[in-house]
């Protein structure tokens, strides 16, 4: 795992990708610090981070696009499988390398409050909780984009789908507010979710029965609830949508709450997508 | 290892004698089957690989060689059947199996943005070579494969031959017992091919090597033992010398003689044991004023002396005379001939995907 981690980390700095990612993130965050904290005379770094989150939509997918897709393109993924290491070590090694690249600008950002603190009152607890939240938000998005990169040989496709997916998560709040709060709407929402989950499963494992099972596991319970206790479903879907977005979790943290549920959501995002990446790599062995 | 080419596997006594010191079963493939949907790429394949020899896996394109190798090395899972490497099952103990094998796939698995030195260090570390021996092993394999001169150039800038060497160097790291090379000389120029063959022979002195190829000359040049795969099935599994002996030898003679066609023919047919004389259009010898003939011989004796004196008597100059041997080429063709072309092309398409 360490060897793979080291190789991946080097690869980001051999090329321009790593530096570009760090540079753009710092530039954007610096600009936000300037407008909010320096020019706007605010002491809230949490708000600065909240306004900075939008840049992650663009740069995280570009950072992650090569992670798995490049190896598939170069046919080195099969080679990695012949090394005496577990598939999970390969995937986690690659994930940790991405995380390290992301941790560098976040570490630099955590110096900002110290500098700002010289000239005014800073609530350090809220600030550093928010920075932790910002790190976890990025980590969650990286996990998802790494998974998307594992689905294709083409880095460009990985990046484009990654941007679309992160943007979809970002606008999940807005989408949720458009959905009627009736039980029927909730049921339809969950049904659509089940179908999407089934389709994703099908394209990942290429097994119709598994895909059907995944879809039905999601749809059937909600169908039963809808038939027998439909008022339980009132406005459930929009609420779940809102909570499922890592951006929502991060935004909750920036309000100054050390919300265990929000942090739990972010961490489960990471675990879920790293697991999926591992499965999609492992399943190529069984193809 | 001293290996006597004249000793055949068929001979029970000699076999046990020879294998007394070296007989160690390294790889055992039992009833291996791999299906892609409805298409069967490998069909009930069984063979054994013993210690200290160079094995050739031979078969036409799309016969299932690469699939078999991918399964042995653990990057593909079999549909049915088992493979044990040095006693470890590939499904139960994949990490241990992978430690025993160095594998070079058809396309060398190189990272273009690394230098050979960085790449080999990475592979050594990933194979779990302890940190003190990484440097030593890397320099050792670089010397052995002759890539010291390019160690700090980016792999993407190297020639195909050097890339292949880096790929072979990588297989030796971690000191595995078995080296598997999938079509190691494809796309190389003749000089590079000879160099790579030498390298394989040198490797074979210390390790068990499995080389796959669809080119027969390749296999007969470096291998002791050949396993022929056709249409996903093993059609032959024997020492090269035994395979050659197993084919009924012919005593036919191809001959180039200066003189008129009819006179020569008559003189040849007069010899006892000659049943037919035919014009040989495939002969490469195009000496002006000479005729190229194939003499079909029915007697079991070598008729070359008789032919020489018969020609000398008639003042026909013999330019060349050669006893035709059933070559490995023809063995290969006769063994792999009965393929269904439709099914074959289907399989190829599947493999290309």
XYZ file of C-alpha atoms in Angstrom:
640
model
C 0.000 0.000 0.000
C 2.818 2.378 0.917
C 4.560 1.778 -2.422
C 1.379 2.518 -4.337
C 0.704 5.576 -2.207
C 4.205 6.903 -2.865
C 3.992 6.262 -6.589
C 0.624 7.962 -6.910
C 1.700 10.954 -4.864
C 4.805 11.362 -7.032
C 2.681 11.088 -10.156
C 0.580 14.101 -9.109
C 3.693 16.215 -8.707
C 5.545 14.844 -11.755
C 2.867 16.442 -13.848
C 1.155 19.745 -13.438
C -2.066 18.369 -11.874
C -1.086 18.477 -8.210
C 0.390 21.963 -8.297
C -2.479 23.281 -10.383
C -5.005 21.886 -7.931
C -3.237 23.363 -4.907
C -2.687 26.682 -6.667
C -6.277 27.149 -7.789
C -7.737 26.156 -4.432
C -5.423 28.533 -2.555
C -6.032 31.335 -5.046
C -9.791 30.980 -4.718
C -9.761 30.626 -0.935
C -7.350 33.557 -0.701
C -9.656 35.668 -2.804
C -12.576 34.755 -0.535
C -10.528 35.639 2.561
C -9.786 38.966 0.975
C -13.392 39.812 0.087
C -14.984 38.469 3.285
C -12.441 38.914 6.017
C -10.122 41.677 4.894
C -12.260 43.865 2.677
C -15.558 42.813 4.284
C -14.129 43.190 7.812
C -15.737 39.917 8.942
C -14.082 37.612 11.451
C -15.886 34.500 10.222
C -13.496 32.159 8.413
C -16.299 29.582 8.450
C -18.282 31.788 6.087
C -15.222 32.185 3.875
C -14.941 28.418 3.588
C -18.662 28.186 2.886
C -18.240 30.519 -0.082
C -15.142 28.611 -1.218
C -16.836 25.243 -1.490
C -18.067 25.956 -5.021
C -14.524 25.729 -6.451
C -14.333 22.086 -5.356
C -17.014 21.247 -7.947
C -14.536 22.093 -10.687
C -11.146 21.114 -9.353
C -11.790 17.859 -7.457
C -13.027 15.941 -10.545
C -10.009 17.174 -12.518
C -7.658 16.068 -9.751
C -9.267 12.644 -9.478
C -9.802 11.901 -13.167
C -6.502 10.067 -13.650
C -6.638 8.081 -10.410
C -8.110 4.856 -11.785
C -8.797 5.674 -15.452
C -5.133 6.164 -16.388
C -4.163 2.696 -15.209
C -7.005 1.182 -17.158
C -5.909 3.076 -20.238
C -2.251 2.010 -19.879
C -3.273 -1.577 -19.031
C -1.344 -1.246 -15.800
C -4.427 -1.996 -13.695
C -4.121 -5.711 -14.474
C -0.450 -5.477 -13.564
C -1.276 -3.965 -10.182
C -3.571 -6.948 -9.650
C -0.663 -9.345 -10.231
C 1.370 -7.710 -7.467
C 1.212 -9.460 -4.107
C -1.062 -6.808 -2.601
C -4.778 -6.762 -1.907
C -7.099 -4.853 -4.215
C -8.172 -2.780 -1.244
C -4.566 -1.689 -0.615
C -4.316 -0.479 -4.197
C -7.555 1.495 -3.956
C -6.846 2.904 -0.497
C -3.247 3.753 -1.460
C -4.520 5.714 -4.424
C -7.207 7.370 -2.321
C -4.751 8.422 0.368
C -2.466 9.943 -2.282
C -5.387 12.064 -3.522
C -6.216 12.978 0.040
C -2.631 14.078 0.680
C -2.681 16.389 -2.340
C -5.890 17.898 -0.991
C -4.543 18.116 2.568
C -1.697 20.423 1.512
C -3.876 23.461 0.609
C -6.194 22.745 3.551
C -3.172 22.784 5.887
C -2.140 26.131 4.418
C -5.680 27.448 4.774
C -5.614 26.541 8.460
C -2.843 29.099 8.870
C -5.182 31.920 7.747
C -7.120 32.151 11.044
C -3.829 32.453 12.954
C -2.815 35.411 10.803
C -6.283 36.961 10.989
C -6.251 36.422 14.755
C -3.418 38.945 15.053
C -5.772 41.704 13.955
C -9.102 40.750 15.529
C -11.221 38.323 17.456
C -11.498 34.871 15.906
C -13.659 32.050 17.227
C -11.023 29.380 16.840
C -13.279 26.438 17.734
C -15.854 27.226 15.058
C -13.129 28.067 12.583
C -11.178 24.854 12.985
C -14.323 22.735 13.074
C -15.242 24.333 9.756
C -11.796 23.605 8.336
C -12.206 19.980 9.412
C -15.606 19.997 7.734
C -14.069 21.497 4.590
C -11.452 18.749 4.576
C -14.082 16.027 5.010
C -16.243 17.578 2.287
C -13.308 17.420 -0.118
C -12.482 13.886 1.030
C -16.071 12.793 0.306
C -16.037 14.388 -3.144
C -12.619 12.828 -3.887
C -13.956 9.385 -2.959
C -16.886 9.834 -5.325
C -14.762 11.159 -8.187
C -12.241 8.354 -7.716
C -15.084 5.876 -8.083
C -16.267 7.603 -11.266
C -12.700 7.418 -12.580
C -12.739 3.654 -11.986
C -15.713 3.284 -14.328
C -14.009 4.478 -17.495
C -10.739 4.359 -19.397
C -11.087 7.963 -20.451
C -9.887 10.648 -18.092
C -11.956 13.257 -19.917
C -15.159 11.298 -19.401
C -14.219 10.759 -15.757
C -13.746 14.511 -15.292
C -16.960 15.490 -17.076
C -19.107 12.978 -15.196
C -17.326 13.988 -11.993
C -18.180 17.655 -12.477
C -21.796 16.763 -13.272
C -22.053 14.547 -10.193
C -20.476 17.018 -7.763
C -22.638 19.767 -9.197
C -25.717 17.563 -8.722
C -24.757 17.044 -5.058
C -24.148 20.784 -4.688
C -27.599 21.645 -6.019
C -29.361 18.843 -4.150
C -30.722 21.415 -1.644
C -32.282 23.450 -4.408
C -33.634 20.359 -6.135
C -35.103 19.139 -2.851
C -36.951 22.396 -2.307
C -38.758 21.925 -5.640
C -40.109 18.512 -4.713
C -43.661 18.548 -3.305
C -43.869 17.264 0.263
C -46.736 14.834 -0.455
C -46.318 11.122 0.314
C -46.794 10.201 -3.370
C -43.985 12.530 -4.442
C -41.727 10.996 -1.799
C -42.563 7.509 -2.976
C -41.867 8.421 -6.596
C -38.609 10.024 -5.494
C -37.472 6.877 -3.712
C -38.575 4.730 -6.630
C -36.471 6.832 -9.011
C -33.568 6.546 -6.567
C -34.008 2.764 -6.535
C -33.975 2.646 -10.324
C -30.834 4.809 -10.466
C -29.123 2.632 -7.856
C -30.116 -0.456 -9.863
C -28.716 1.046 -13.072
C -25.445 2.050 -11.399
C -25.138 -1.457 -9.977
C -25.827 -2.958 -13.365
C -23.123 -0.897 -15.048
C -20.683 -1.662 -12.253
C -21.125 -5.409 -11.877
C -22.944 -6.207 -15.169
C -25.233 -8.633 -13.421
C -28.955 -8.204 -14.009
C -30.069 -10.113 -10.897
C -27.827 -8.204 -8.499
C -28.973 -4.926 -10.070
C -32.633 -5.908 -9.733
C -32.052 -6.954 -6.136
C -30.419 -3.612 -5.283
C -33.261 -1.697 -6.952
C -35.972 -3.746 -5.256
C -34.353 -3.548 -1.811
C -34.761 0.212 -2.039
C -38.166 0.337 -3.750
C -40.136 -2.444 -1.991
C -39.955 -1.129 1.624
C -41.052 2.312 0.490
C -43.866 0.806 -1.555
C -45.053 -1.052 1.574
C -44.795 2.084 3.706
C -46.642 4.036 1.041
C -49.485 1.498 0.970
C -49.864 0.917 4.707
C -48.634 4.079 6.407
C -48.415 6.729 3.750
C -48.257 9.694 6.139
C -44.823 8.530 7.266
C -43.563 9.458 3.834
C -44.715 13.091 4.018
C -41.793 15.297 2.970
C -39.405 12.449 3.736
C -37.743 12.388 0.330
C -36.765 16.094 0.192
C -35.400 15.792 3.742
C -33.339 12.719 2.913
C -32.027 14.382 -0.252
C -30.927 17.425 1.702
C -29.234 15.334 4.352
C -27.520 13.053 1.860
C -25.545 15.841 0.224
C -22.052 16.277 1.675
C -22.426 19.986 0.960
C -25.382 20.150 3.375
C -23.362 18.397 6.047
C -20.511 20.831 5.548
C -22.853 23.803 5.664
C -24.282 22.522 8.959
C -20.759 22.362 10.374
C -19.931 25.913 9.242
C -22.822 27.274 11.320
C -20.655 26.456 14.316
C -22.287 23.180 15.277
C -20.019 20.217 15.820
C -22.735 18.036 14.376
C -21.872 14.354 14.785
C -24.563 13.382 12.271
C -23.057 15.681 9.644
C -19.554 14.368 10.220
C -20.947 10.839 10.183
C -22.637 11.509 6.836
C -19.378 12.764 5.331
C -17.403 9.791 6.616
C -20.007 7.307 5.413
C -19.809 8.982 1.977
C -16.076 8.320 1.948
C -16.412 4.700 3.083
C -19.249 4.018 0.647
C -17.402 5.285 -2.426
C -14.022 3.791 -1.522
C -15.860 0.486 -1.097
C -17.534 0.890 -4.497
C -14.190 1.689 -6.149
C -12.730 -1.423 -4.591
C -15.648 -3.510 -5.847
C -15.433 -2.163 -9.370
C -11.710 -2.949 -9.513
C -12.155 -6.373 -7.966
C -14.988 -7.273 -10.295
C -12.767 -6.798 -13.347
C -10.970 -9.906 -12.171
C -14.237 -11.827 -12.389
C -15.356 -10.398 -15.714
C 20.340 -27.905 -14.498
C 21.606 -30.393 -17.003
C 18.962 -31.383 -19.426
C 19.527 -34.017 -22.030
C 17.515 -33.397 -25.154
C 17.533 -37.028 -26.197
C 15.758 -38.249 -23.112
C 12.052 -38.347 -23.679
C 9.178 -38.160 -21.273
C 7.697 -41.316 -22.767
C 10.510 -43.361 -21.347
C 9.375 -44.221 -17.844
C 12.683 -45.301 -16.345
C 14.732 -42.485 -17.734
C 12.085 -40.033 -16.720
C 12.205 -40.937 -13.047
C 15.986 -40.946 -13.205
C 16.196 -37.529 -14.674
C 13.631 -35.956 -12.446
C 15.027 -37.387 -9.259
C 16.942 -34.239 -8.444
C 14.798 -31.619 -10.059
C 11.272 -32.942 -10.022
C 9.336 -30.370 -8.145
C 5.823 -29.565 -9.180
C 5.572 -25.792 -9.360
C 2.291 -25.107 -11.091
C -0.589 -27.483 -11.408
C -3.498 -26.434 -13.583
C -6.500 -28.719 -13.261
C -9.591 -28.637 -15.472
C -9.320 -24.914 -15.939
C -12.247 -23.320 -17.742
C -12.925 -19.663 -18.435
C -16.107 -18.475 -20.069
C -16.939 -14.976 -21.181
C -20.714 -15.112 -21.364
C -21.497 -17.764 -23.948
C -17.963 -17.842 -25.272
C -15.448 -20.314 -23.868
C -11.927 -18.939 -24.004
C -10.251 -21.719 -22.052
C -11.868 -25.146 -22.080
C -10.944 -27.744 -19.486
C -7.211 -27.167 -19.612
C -4.892 -29.214 -17.417
C -1.103 -29.204 -17.332
C 1.797 -29.294 -14.938
C 4.854 -27.086 -14.756
C 7.945 -28.561 -13.160
C 10.966 -26.926 -11.657
C 13.868 -25.462 -13.584
C 12.908 -25.618 -17.233
C 11.728 -23.261 -19.932
C 8.175 -23.937 -20.995
C 6.585 -22.710 -24.172
C 2.888 -22.034 -24.387
C 2.145 -22.165 -28.074
C -1.025 -21.563 -29.968
C -2.602 -19.458 -32.690
C -3.912 -15.998 -31.855
C -6.990 -16.196 -29.679
C -6.317 -19.753 -28.540
C -6.548 -18.810 -24.875
C -2.855 -18.444 -24.005
C -3.128 -15.008 -22.461
C -6.307 -15.924 -20.616
C -4.602 -18.975 -19.104
C -1.620 -16.882 -18.048
C -3.829 -14.173 -16.596
C -5.586 -16.798 -14.508
C -2.334 -18.339 -13.249
C -1.071 -14.912 -12.235
C -4.284 -14.126 -10.425
C -5.536 -11.136 -12.378
C -8.469 -13.116 -13.771
C -10.619 -15.556 -11.870
C -11.364 -18.934 -13.458
C -14.947 -19.978 -14.148
C -14.116 -23.545 -13.149
C -11.074 -25.524 -12.190
C -8.158 -24.934 -9.879
C -4.619 -23.670 -10.152
C -2.043 -24.285 -7.473
C 1.317 -22.576 -7.503
C 3.996 -24.040 -5.237
C 1.211 -25.632 -3.242
C -0.855 -22.465 -2.833
C -4.312 -22.239 -4.370
C -4.845 -19.075 -6.422
C -8.272 -18.409 -4.927
C -7.504 -19.294 -1.326
C -4.088 -17.713 -1.070
C -3.738 -15.218 -3.924
C -1.126 -13.005 -2.232
C 1.232 -15.951 -1.655
C 0.730 -17.151 -5.246
C 1.550 -13.721 -6.630
C 4.746 -13.688 -4.599
C 5.915 -16.834 -6.452
C 5.401 -15.396 -9.911
C 6.927 -12.614 -11.938
C 4.635 -11.759 -14.823
C 5.121 -9.761 -17.984
C 1.760 -9.279 -19.744
C 1.457 -8.861 -23.494
C 1.596 -5.090 -23.203
C 4.478 -4.216 -20.864
C 2.865 -2.701 -17.771
C 4.925 0.462 -17.596
C 4.139 3.867 -16.210
C 5.279 6.229 -18.971
C 6.027 9.134 -16.647
C 8.546 7.254 -14.536
C 12.164 6.408 -15.208
C 13.139 2.702 -15.276
C 14.912 3.186 -11.955
C 11.861 4.747 -10.266
C 9.599 2.159 -11.812
C 11.680 -0.818 -10.700
C 12.011 0.631 -7.210
C 8.240 1.006 -7.068
C 7.648 -2.579 -8.210
C 10.218 -3.931 -5.742
C 8.572 -2.045 -2.888
C 5.093 -3.107 -3.977
C 6.271 -6.725 -4.081
C 7.295 -6.362 -0.482
C 11.064 -6.560 -0.971
C 12.596 -5.341 2.277
C 14.034 -1.874 2.117
C 17.716 -2.856 2.401
C 17.558 -5.215 -0.576
C 15.461 -2.978 -2.854
C 18.440 -1.042 -4.152
C 20.564 -4.176 -4.592
C 17.839 -6.104 -6.418
C 17.008 -3.171 -8.664
C 20.634 -2.710 -9.716
C 21.016 -6.454 -10.202
C 18.101 -6.771 -12.595
C 19.145 -3.603 -14.404
C 22.561 -5.105 -15.069
C 21.058 -8.457 -16.092
C 18.688 -6.868 -18.606
C 21.187 -4.261 -19.770
C 19.171 -1.161 -18.978
C 21.674 0.581 -16.725
C 22.409 3.076 -19.495
C 18.803 4.277 -19.660
C 17.958 4.147 -15.965
C 17.225 7.859 -15.694
C 15.359 8.411 -18.931
C 11.569 8.552 -18.920
C 10.037 5.239 -19.936
C 7.850 6.931 -22.553
C 11.009 8.015 -24.417
C 12.512 4.520 -24.551
C 12.491 2.289 -27.630
C 10.227 -0.750 -27.741
C 13.145 -3.088 -27.064
C 14.188 -1.220 -23.961
C 10.596 -1.030 -22.737
C 10.391 -4.798 -23.095
C 13.607 -5.189 -21.111
C 12.291 -2.963 -18.356
C 9.196 -5.165 -18.364
C 11.311 -8.314 -18.057
C 13.512 -6.717 -15.381
C 10.389 -6.071 -13.350
C 9.431 -9.767 -13.351
C 12.641 -10.749 -11.571
C 12.193 -8.434 -8.612
C 11.260 -10.118 -5.382
C 13.118 -13.195 -6.618
C 10.119 -15.305 -7.682
C 10.583 -18.962 -8.671
C 8.473 -18.647 -11.768
C 8.733 -16.086 -14.539
C 5.842 -15.825 -16.981
C 6.375 -13.879 -20.191
C 3.441 -13.292 -22.531
C 4.668 -12.840 -26.114
C 7.912 -11.184 -25.038
C 9.286 -10.560 -28.531
C 6.240 -9.199 -30.318
C 6.999 -6.005 -32.208
C 10.757 -6.153 -31.776
C 13.337 -6.035 -34.542
C 15.409 -9.185 -35.295
C 18.419 -8.011 -33.279
C 16.269 -7.235 -30.271
C 14.515 -10.601 -30.645
C 17.869 -12.402 -30.427
C 18.827 -10.338 -27.386
C 15.561 -11.046 -25.617
C 15.877 -14.769 -26.408
C 19.359 -14.795 -24.897
C 17.952 -13.087 -21.855
C 15.198 -15.695 -21.550
C 17.751 -18.498 -21.829
C 19.850 -16.916 -19.108
C 16.753 -16.560 -16.954
C 15.973 -20.229 -17.553
C 19.276 -21.229 -15.973
C 18.072 -20.055 -12.597
C 14.316 -20.077 -12.774
C 11.325 -21.766 -14.275
C 10.227 -19.704 -17.231
C 6.962 -19.882 -19.151
C 6.945 -18.129 -22.505
C 3.876 -17.792 -24.663
C 3.970 -17.198 -28.369
C 2.074 -17.828 -31.562
C 5.371 -18.086 -33.406
C 6.818 -21.552 -33.464
C 10.415 -20.544 -34.128
C 10.232 -18.515 -30.954
C 9.316 -21.506 -28.855
C 11.713 -23.971 -30.444
C 14.544 -21.463 -30.035
C 14.303 -21.125 -26.280
C 12.045 -23.777 -24.777
C 12.661 -27.291 -23.471
C 9.035 -28.212 -23.254
C 6.059 -27.112 -25.256
C 2.375 -26.987 -24.451
C 0.264 -26.380 -27.519
C -3.108 -24.768 -26.984
C -5.686 -24.532 -29.691
C -9.257 -23.324 -29.346
C -8.913 -23.183 -25.575
C -7.779 -26.816 -25.283
C -4.398 -28.410 -24.732
C -3.611 -30.427 -27.859
C -0.027 -31.345 -27.044
C 2.107 -31.259 -23.920
C 5.587 -32.692 -24.356
C 9.283 -32.108 -24.754
C 10.147 -30.554 -28.071
C 12.365 -33.507 -29.047
C 9.597 -35.965 -28.156
C 7.081 -34.044 -30.198
C 9.383 -34.211 -33.192
C 9.915 -37.923 -32.685
C 6.219 -38.599 -32.260
C 5.541 -37.650 -35.840
C 6.197 -40.446 -38.354
C 9.417 -39.514 -39.990
C 9.435 -39.476 -43.770
C 12.403 -40.415 -45.896
C 11.412 -38.154 -48.736
C 14.232 -36.309 -50.395
C 14.311 -32.978 -52.097
C 16.993 -32.706 -54.722
C 18.357 -30.191 -57.195
C 20.099 -31.681 -60.191
C 21.674 -30.148 -63.296
C 20.258 -31.852 -66.357
C 17.087 -32.389 -68.356
C 13.913 -33.057 -66.465
C 12.922 -36.313 -68.163
C 16.377 -37.937 -68.032
C 16.760 -37.205 -64.339
C 13.271 -38.468 -63.600
C 13.874 -41.748 -65.380
C 17.207 -42.278 -63.623
C 15.619 -41.618 -60.238
C 12.616 -43.862 -60.818
C 15.027 -46.663 -61.753
C 16.359 -46.718 -58.183
C 14.788 -49.356 -56.006
C 12.524 -47.876 -53.302
C 11.604 -44.695 -55.172
C 7.888 -44.594 -55.819
C 7.423 -41.154 -57.297
C 9.352 -38.147 -58.534
C 7.610 -34.804 -58.768
C 8.630 -31.307 -59.723
C 9.100 -29.279 -56.581
C 7.824 -25.761 -57.163
C 8.380 -24.688 -53.573
C 12.139 -25.134 -53.741
C 14.145 -21.987 -53.106
C 17.089 -23.190 -55.160
C 16.723 -21.605 -58.590
C 20.062 -22.559 -60.157
C 19.838 -22.056 -63.936
C 19.794 -25.292 -65.934
C 18.879 -27.316 -62.866
C 15.639 -29.094 -61.954
C 14.151 -29.213 -58.481
C 12.473 -32.484 -57.604
C 10.843 -34.194 -54.668
C 11.532 -37.891 -54.446
C 8.937 -39.954 -52.626
C 10.571 -42.895 -50.933
C 8.736 -46.037 -49.847
C 11.627 -48.041 -48.473
C 12.753 -47.372 -44.932
C 16.391 -47.026 -45.959
C 18.213 -43.800 -46.572
C 18.415 -43.621 -50.358
C 20.756 -40.645 -50.588
C 23.832 -42.729 -51.459
C 21.975 -44.642 -54.138
C 20.664 -41.416 -55.658
C 24.112 -39.841 -55.667
C 25.738 -42.719 -57.506
C 22.826 -43.042 -59.954
C 23.178 -39.377 -60.846
C 26.980 -39.595 -61.085
C 26.679 -42.500 -63.486
C 24.515 -40.432 -65.831
C 26.782 -37.366 -65.427
C 24.054 -35.327 -63.788
C 25.562 -32.943 -61.260
C 23.798 -32.981 -57.895
C 23.670 -29.376 -56.672
C 21.884 -30.124 -53.423
C 20.167 -32.999 -51.752
C 18.293 -32.958 -48.494
C 16.232 -35.406 -46.516
C 12.920 -33.809 -45.648
C 12.125 -33.735 -41.988
C 8.737 -33.343 -40.445
C 9.328 -30.015 -38.782
C 7.701 -28.618 -35.673
C 5.924 -26.304 -38.053
C 4.017 -29.177 -39.601
C 3.344 -30.767 -36.214
C 1.896 -27.491 -35.073
C -0.226 -27.087 -38.165
C -1.534 -30.637 -38.017
C -2.435 -30.246 -34.349
C -4.134 -26.894 -34.640
C -5.680 -27.443 -38.048
C -9.120 -28.640 -37.026
C -10.359 -25.277 -35.859
C -13.748 -23.939 -36.667
C -13.057 -20.611 -38.381
C -16.421 -19.081 -37.370
C -15.998 -19.917 -33.724
C -12.400 -18.799 -33.901
C -13.211 -15.328 -35.157
C -15.910 -14.971 -32.515
C -13.389 -15.758 -29.841
C -10.931 -13.287 -31.248
C -13.520 -10.541 -31.156
C -14.289 -11.391 -27.582
C -10.640 -11.277 -26.619
C -10.122 -8.005 -28.377
C -12.792 -6.540 -26.144
